[in-house]
mmCIF file of C-alpha atoms in Angstrom:
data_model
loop_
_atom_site.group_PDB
_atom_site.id
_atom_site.type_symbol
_atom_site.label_atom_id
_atom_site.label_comp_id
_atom_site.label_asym_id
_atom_site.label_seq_id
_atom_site.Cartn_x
_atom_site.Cartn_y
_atom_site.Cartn_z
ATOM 1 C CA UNK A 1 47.189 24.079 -1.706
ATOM 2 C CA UNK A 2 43.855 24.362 -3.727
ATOM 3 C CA UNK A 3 44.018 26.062 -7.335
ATOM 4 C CA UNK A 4 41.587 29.314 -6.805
ATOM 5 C CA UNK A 5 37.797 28.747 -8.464
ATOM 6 C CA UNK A 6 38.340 24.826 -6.889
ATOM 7 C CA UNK A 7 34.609 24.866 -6.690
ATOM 8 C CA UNK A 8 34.949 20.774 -6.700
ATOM 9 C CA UNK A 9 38.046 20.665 -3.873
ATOM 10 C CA UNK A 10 36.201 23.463 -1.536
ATOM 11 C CA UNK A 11 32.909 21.355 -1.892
ATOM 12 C CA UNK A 12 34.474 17.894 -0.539
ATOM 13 C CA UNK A 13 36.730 19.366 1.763
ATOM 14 C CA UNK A 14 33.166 21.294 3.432
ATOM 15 C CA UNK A 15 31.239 18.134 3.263
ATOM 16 C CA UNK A 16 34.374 15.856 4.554
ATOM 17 C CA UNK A 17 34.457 18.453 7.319
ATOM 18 C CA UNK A 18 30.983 17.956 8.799
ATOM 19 C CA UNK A 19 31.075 14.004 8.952
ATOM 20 C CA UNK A 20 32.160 12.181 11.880
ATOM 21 C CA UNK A 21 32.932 8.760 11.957
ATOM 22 C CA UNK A 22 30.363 7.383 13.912
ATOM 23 C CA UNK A 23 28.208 8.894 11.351
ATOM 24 C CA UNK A 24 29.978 6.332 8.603
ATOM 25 C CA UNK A 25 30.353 3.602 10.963
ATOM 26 C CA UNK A 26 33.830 3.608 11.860
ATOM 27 C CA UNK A 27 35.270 3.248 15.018
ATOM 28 C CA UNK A 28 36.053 5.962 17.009
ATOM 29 C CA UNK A 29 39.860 6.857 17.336
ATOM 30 C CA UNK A 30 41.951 9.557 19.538
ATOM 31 C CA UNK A 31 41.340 12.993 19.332
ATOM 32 C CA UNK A 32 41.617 15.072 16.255
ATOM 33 C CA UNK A 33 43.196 18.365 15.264
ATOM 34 C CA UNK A 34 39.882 18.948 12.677
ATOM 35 C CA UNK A 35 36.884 17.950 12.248
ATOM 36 C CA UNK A 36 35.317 15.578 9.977
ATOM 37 C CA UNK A 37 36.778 12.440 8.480
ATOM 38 C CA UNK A 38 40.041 11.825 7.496
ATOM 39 C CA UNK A 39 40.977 11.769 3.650
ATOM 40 C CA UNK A 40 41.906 7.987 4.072
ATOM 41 C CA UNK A 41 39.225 7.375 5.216
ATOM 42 C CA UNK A 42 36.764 9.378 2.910
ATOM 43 C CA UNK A 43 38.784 7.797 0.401
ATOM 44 C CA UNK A 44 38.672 3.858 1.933
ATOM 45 C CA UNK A 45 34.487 4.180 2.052
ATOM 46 C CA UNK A 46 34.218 5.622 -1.823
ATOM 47 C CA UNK A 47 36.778 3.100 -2.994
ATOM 48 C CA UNK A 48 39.151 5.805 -4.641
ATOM 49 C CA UNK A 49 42.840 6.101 -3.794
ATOM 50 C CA UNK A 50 43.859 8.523 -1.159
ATOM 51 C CA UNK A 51 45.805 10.223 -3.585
ATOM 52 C CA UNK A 52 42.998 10.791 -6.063
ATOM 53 C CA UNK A 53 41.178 12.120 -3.170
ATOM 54 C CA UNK A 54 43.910 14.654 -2.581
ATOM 55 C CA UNK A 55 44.201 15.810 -6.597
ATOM 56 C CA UNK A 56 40.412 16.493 -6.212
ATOM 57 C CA UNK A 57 40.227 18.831 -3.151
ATOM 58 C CA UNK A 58 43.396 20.553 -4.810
ATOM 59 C CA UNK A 59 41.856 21.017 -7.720
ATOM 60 C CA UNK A 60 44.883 19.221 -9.748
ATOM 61 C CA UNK A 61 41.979 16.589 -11.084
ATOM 62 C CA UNK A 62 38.303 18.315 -11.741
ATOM 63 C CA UNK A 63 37.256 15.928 -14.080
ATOM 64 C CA UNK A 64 36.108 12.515 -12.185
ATOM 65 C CA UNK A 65 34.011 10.047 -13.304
ATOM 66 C CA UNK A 66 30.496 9.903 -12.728
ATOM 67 C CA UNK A 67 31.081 6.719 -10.779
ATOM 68 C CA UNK A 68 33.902 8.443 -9.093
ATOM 69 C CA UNK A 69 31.200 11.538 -8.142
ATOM 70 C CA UNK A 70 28.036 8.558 -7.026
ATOM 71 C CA UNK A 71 30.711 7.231 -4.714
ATOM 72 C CA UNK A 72 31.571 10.102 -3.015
ATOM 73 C CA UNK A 73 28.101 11.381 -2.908
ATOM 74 C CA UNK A 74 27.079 8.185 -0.860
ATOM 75 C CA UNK A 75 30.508 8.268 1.407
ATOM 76 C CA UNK A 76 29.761 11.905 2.350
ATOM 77 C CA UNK A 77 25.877 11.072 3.145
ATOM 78 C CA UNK A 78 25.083 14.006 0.364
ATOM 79 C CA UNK A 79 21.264 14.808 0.074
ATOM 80 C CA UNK A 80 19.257 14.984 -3.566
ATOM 81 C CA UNK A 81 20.312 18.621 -3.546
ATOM 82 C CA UNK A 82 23.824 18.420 -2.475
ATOM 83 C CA UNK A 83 24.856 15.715 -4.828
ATOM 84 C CA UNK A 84 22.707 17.588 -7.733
ATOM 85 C CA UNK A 85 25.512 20.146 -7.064
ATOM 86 C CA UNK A 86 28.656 17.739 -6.856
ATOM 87 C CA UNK A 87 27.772 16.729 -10.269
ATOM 88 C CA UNK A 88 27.637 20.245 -11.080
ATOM 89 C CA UNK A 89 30.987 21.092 -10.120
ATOM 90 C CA UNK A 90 32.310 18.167 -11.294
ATOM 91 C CA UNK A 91 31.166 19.226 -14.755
ATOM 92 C CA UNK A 92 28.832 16.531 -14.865
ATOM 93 C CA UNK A 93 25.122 16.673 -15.549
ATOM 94 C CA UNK A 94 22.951 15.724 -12.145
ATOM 95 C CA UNK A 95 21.414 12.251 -12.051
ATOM 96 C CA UNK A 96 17.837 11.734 -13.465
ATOM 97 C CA UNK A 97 15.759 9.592 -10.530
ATOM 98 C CA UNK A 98 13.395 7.433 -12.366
ATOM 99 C CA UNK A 99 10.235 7.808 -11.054
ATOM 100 C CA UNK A 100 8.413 10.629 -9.188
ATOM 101 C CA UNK A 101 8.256 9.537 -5.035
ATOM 102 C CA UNK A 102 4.868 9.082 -3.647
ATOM 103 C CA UNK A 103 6.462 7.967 -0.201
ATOM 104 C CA UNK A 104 5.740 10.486 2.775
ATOM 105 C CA UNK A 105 8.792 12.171 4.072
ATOM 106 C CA UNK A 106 8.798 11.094 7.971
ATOM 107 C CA UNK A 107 9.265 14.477 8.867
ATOM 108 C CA UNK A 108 6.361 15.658 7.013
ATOM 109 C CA UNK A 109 3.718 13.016 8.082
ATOM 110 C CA UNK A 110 4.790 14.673 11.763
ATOM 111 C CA UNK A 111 3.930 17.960 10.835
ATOM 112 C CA UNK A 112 0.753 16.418 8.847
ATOM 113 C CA UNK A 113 -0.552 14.633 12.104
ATOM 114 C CA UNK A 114 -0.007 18.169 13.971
ATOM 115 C CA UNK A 115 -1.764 19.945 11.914
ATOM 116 C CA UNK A 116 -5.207 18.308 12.435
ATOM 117 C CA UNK A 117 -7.287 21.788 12.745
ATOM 118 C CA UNK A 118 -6.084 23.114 9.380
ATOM 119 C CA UNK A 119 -7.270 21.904 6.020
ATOM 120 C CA UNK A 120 -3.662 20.173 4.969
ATOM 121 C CA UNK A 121 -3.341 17.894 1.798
ATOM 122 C CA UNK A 122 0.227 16.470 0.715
ATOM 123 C CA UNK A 123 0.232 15.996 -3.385
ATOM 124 C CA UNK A 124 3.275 13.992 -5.319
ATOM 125 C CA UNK A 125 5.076 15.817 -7.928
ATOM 126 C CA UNK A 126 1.958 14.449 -10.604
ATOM 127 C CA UNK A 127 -0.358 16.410 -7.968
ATOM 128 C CA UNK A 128 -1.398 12.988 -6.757
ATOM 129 C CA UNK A 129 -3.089 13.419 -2.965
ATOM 130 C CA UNK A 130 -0.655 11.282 -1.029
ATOM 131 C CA UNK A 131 -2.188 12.077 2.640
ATOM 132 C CA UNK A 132 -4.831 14.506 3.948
ATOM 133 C CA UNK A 133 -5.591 15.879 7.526
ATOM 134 C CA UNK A 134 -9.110 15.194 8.575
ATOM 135 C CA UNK A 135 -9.947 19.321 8.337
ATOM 136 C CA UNK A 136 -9.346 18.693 4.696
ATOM 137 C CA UNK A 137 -11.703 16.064 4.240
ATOM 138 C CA UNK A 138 -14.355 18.220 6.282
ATOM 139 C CA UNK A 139 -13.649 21.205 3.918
ATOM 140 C CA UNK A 140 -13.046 19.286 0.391
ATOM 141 C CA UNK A 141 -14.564 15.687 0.818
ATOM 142 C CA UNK A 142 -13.191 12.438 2.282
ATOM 143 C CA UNK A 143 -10.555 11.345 -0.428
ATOM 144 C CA UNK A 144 -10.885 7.947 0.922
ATOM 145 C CA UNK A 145 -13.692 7.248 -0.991
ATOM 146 C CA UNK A 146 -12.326 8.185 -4.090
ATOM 147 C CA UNK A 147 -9.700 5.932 -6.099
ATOM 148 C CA UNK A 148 -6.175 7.013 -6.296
ATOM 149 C CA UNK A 149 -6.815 8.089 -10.086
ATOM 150 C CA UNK A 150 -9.875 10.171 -8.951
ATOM 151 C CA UNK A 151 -7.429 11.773 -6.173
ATOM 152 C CA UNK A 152 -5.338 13.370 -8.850
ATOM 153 C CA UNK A 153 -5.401 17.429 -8.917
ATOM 154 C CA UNK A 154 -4.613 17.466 -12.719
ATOM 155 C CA UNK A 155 -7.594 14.859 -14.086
ATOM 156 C CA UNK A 156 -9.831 16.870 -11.650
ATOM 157 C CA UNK A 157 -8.911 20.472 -13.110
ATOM 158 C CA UNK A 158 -8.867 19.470 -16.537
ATOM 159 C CA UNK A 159 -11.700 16.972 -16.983
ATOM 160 C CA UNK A 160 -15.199 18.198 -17.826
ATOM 161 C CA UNK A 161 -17.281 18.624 -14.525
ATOM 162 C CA UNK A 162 -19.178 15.704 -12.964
ATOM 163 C CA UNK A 163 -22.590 16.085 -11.642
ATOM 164 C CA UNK A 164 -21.795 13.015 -9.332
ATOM 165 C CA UNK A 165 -21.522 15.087 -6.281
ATOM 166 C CA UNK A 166 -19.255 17.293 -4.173
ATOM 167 C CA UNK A 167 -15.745 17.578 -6.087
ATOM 168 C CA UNK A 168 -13.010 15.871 -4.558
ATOM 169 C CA UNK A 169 -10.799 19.519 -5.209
ATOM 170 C CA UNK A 170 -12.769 23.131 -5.724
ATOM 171 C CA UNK A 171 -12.137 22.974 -9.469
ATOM 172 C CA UNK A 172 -14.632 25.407 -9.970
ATOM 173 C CA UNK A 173 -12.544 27.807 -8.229
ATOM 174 C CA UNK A 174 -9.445 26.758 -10.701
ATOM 175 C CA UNK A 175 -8.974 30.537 -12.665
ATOM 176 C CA UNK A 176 -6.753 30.827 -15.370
ATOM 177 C CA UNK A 177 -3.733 31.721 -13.655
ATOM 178 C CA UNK A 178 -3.765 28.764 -11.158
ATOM 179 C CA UNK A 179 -4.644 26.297 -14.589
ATOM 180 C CA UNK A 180 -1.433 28.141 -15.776
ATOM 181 C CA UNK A 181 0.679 27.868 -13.267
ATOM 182 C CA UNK A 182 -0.548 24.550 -12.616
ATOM 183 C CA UNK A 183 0.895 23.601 -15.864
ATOM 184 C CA UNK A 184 4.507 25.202 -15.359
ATOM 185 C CA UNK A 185 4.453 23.021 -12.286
ATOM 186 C CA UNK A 186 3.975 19.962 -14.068
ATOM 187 C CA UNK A 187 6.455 20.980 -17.150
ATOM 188 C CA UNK A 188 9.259 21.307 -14.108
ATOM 189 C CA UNK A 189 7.946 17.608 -13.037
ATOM 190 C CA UNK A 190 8.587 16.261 -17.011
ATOM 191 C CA UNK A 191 11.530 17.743 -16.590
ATOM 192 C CA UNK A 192 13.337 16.465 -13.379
ATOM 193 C CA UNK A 193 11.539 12.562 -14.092
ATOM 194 C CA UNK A 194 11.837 12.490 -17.853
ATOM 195 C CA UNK A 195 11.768 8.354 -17.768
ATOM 196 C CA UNK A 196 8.717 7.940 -15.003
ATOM 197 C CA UNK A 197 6.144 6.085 -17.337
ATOM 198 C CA UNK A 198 3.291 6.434 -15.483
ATOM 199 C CA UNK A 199 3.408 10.367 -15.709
ATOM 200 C CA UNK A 200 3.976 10.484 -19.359
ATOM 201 C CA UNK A 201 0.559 8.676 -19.197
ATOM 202 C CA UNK A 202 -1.077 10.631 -17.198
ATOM 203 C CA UNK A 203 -0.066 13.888 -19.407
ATOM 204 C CA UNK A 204 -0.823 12.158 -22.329
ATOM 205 C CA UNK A 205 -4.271 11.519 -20.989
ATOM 206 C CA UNK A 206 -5.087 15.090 -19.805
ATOM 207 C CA UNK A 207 -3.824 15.825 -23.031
ATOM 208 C CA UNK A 208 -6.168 13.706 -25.613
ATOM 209 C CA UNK A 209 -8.886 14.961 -22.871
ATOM 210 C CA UNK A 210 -8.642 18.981 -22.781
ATOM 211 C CA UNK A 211 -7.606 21.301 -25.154
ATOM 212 C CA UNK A 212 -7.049 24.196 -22.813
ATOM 213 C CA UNK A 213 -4.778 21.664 -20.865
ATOM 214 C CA UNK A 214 -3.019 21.245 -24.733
ATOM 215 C CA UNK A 215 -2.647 24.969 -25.059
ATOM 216 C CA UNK A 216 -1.198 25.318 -22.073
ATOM 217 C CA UNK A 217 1.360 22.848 -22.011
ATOM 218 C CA UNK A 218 2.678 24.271 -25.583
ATOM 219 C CA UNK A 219 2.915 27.419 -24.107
ATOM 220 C CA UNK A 220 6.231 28.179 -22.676
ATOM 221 C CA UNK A 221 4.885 30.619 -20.029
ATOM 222 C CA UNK A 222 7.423 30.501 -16.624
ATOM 223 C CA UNK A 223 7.120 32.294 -12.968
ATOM 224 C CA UNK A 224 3.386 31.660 -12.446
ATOM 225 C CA UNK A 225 2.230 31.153 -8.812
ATOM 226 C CA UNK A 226 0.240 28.761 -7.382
ATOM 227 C CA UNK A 227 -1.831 29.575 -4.137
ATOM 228 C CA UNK A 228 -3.665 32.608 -3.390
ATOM 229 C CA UNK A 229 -6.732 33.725 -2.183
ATOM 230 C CA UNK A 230 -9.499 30.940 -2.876
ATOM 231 C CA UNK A 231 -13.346 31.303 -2.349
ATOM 232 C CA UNK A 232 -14.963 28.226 -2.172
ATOM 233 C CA UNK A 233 -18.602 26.807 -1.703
ATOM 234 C CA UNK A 234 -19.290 24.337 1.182
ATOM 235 C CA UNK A 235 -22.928 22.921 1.837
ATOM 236 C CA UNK A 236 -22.523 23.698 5.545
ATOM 237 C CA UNK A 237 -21.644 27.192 6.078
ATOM 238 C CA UNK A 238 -22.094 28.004 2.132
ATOM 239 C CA UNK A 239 -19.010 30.720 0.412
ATOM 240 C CA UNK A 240 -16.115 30.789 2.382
ATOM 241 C CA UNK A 241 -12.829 32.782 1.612
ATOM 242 C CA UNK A 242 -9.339 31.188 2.484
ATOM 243 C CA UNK A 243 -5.817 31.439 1.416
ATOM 244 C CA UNK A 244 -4.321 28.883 -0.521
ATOM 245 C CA UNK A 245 -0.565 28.368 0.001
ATOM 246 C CA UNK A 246 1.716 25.880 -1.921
ATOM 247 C CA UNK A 247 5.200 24.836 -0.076
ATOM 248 C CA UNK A 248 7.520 22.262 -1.656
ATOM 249 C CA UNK A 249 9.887 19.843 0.354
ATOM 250 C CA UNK A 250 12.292 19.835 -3.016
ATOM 251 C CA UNK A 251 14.568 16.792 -1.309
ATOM 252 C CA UNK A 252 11.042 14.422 -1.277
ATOM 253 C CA UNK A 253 9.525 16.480 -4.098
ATOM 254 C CA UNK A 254 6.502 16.671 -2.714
ATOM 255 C CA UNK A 255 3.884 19.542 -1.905
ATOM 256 C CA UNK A 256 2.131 20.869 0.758
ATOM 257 C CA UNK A 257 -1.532 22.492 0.304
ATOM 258 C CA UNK A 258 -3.026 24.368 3.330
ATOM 259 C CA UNK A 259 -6.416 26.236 3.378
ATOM 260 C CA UNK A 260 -6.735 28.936 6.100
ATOM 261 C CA UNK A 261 -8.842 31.604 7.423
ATOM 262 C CA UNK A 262 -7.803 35.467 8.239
ATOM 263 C CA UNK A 263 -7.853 35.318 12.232
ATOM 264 C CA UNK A 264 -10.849 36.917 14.022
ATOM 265 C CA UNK A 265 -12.793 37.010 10.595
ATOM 266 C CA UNK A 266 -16.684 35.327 9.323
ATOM 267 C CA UNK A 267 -14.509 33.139 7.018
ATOM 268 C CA UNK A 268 -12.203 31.747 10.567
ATOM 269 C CA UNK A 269 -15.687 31.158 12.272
ATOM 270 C CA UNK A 270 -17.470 29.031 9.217
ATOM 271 C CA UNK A 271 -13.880 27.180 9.138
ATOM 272 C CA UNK A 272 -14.431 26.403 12.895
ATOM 273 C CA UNK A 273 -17.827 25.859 12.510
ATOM 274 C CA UNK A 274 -17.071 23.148 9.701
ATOM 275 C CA UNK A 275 -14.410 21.458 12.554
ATOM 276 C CA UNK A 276 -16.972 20.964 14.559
ATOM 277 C CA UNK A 277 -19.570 20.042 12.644
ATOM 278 C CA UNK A 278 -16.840 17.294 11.219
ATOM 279 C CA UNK A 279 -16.230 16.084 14.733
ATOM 280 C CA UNK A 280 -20.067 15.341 15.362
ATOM 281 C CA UNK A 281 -20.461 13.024 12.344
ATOM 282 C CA UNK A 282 -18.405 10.036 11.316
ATOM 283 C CA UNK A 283 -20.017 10.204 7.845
ATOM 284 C CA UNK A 284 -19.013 11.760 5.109
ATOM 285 C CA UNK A 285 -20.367 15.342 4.066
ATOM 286 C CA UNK A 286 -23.023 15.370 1.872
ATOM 287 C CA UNK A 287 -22.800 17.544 -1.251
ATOM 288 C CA UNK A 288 -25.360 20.591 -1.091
#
């Protein structure tokens, strides 16, 4: 029987539970009375005895290895989150990934390609634009002429403004509160990829750059939002008023960014205006 407060035990017997063996590649045997896999053969794919498997999920051992907790996390098919919290009930601190993805999530270029009406941009954890729906090059420029430093939200809030034309983001509508909670964003990033090189570059450059981006980042401020209501100027249909929402996939790490309109009002029909003026014209949009 399991020892009570077996967070460890409950966690691998749940997760041994849920896996079949055609998920791990065995071959299918006779029926079972449960679910799941075996402990043998949980135990036979993470290269641990099946005895040591059984003084875990009893709770008589809570104190594996971090080796120990990797294999198991890979036998049981765990994802980031899942084996952050094996660690954690194994007493162990969660693994640190190297460097921040800038892959797209399958799943999310789907919804990206199905969202071609709305204004949609996908940003790394560095607030690097990974992939935009065409809506969003309509409404904030055509990223693809831009190099992948100039596509990066933080250089473009905190560097002084560019008379060069249309801004790639509407950094003049960045107000305090979105700088701010811009920031807490990016501490969490430092954070979860402590060793990823390039981003200690990239704060170290905003840093030598701006000293409200300095302040900021000194200041341990926590909870602030990002999103909201966003008024922005667009030289085709001039001030238009959208909300801003911010969704993270935490398992890629990456962020979502959609712009839309309040159905049935002026600000929906210069957003559809903008669609189809977008859909007339394979150039660019001019700056106004």
């Amino acid at each position: 029987m399991s020892r009570p407060e077996n967070s460890l035990g409950n966690a691998l017997r749940g997760w041994r539970a849920r896996i079949t063996t055609e998920d791990v590649g065995l071959p299918a045997t006779r029926r079972r009375r449960t679910a799941g896999l075996r402990r043998e053969e949980l135990a036979h794919l993470a290269g641990i005895s099946t005895d040591y498997l059984l003084r875990l999920e009893q709770g008589r051992s809570q104190r594996p290895s971090r080796d120990v907790v990797a294999a198991l996390a890979r036998a049981l098919q765990l994802s980031t989150d899942e084996t952050c919290h094996l660690h954690l009930v194994a007493g162990l601190r969660p693994p640190t990934p190297p460097t921040i993805p800038h892959q797209m999530p399958p799943g999310v270029q789907r919804l990206v390609s199905r969202w071609g009406n709305i204004p949609v941009g996908v940003f790394s954890a560095s607030w690097t634009l990974l992939t935009w729906t065409s809506m969003w090059a309509a409404l904030l420029g055509d990223p693809s002429l831009r190099s992948p430093e100039e596509r990066n939200l933080v250089r473009a809030v905190f560097s002084e403004p560019s008379d060069t034309g249309r801004p790639l983001f509407p950094v003049e509508q960045s107000t305090p509160e979105f700088k701010a909670a811009l920031v807490v964003d990016l501490r969490i990033t430092h954070g979860a990829y402590p060793h990823d090189e390039d981003f200690r570059m990239l704060i170290d450059e905003v840093m030598s750059n701006s000293e409200e981006f300095r302040s900021l980042w000194s200041t341990p401020a926590l909870g602030s939002r990002l999103g909201g209501h966003r008024r922005l100027r667009h030289p085709l249909v001039g001030e238009i008023g959208l909300d801003n929402d911010v969704l993270k996939v935490p398992d890629h790490d990456v962020r979502i960014v959609t712009y839309t309109a309040e159905p049935g009002s002026s600000d929906e029909e210069k957003l559809e205006y903008v669609r189809i003026a977008a859909t007339q014209t394979t150039q660019p949009l001019s700056s106004g």
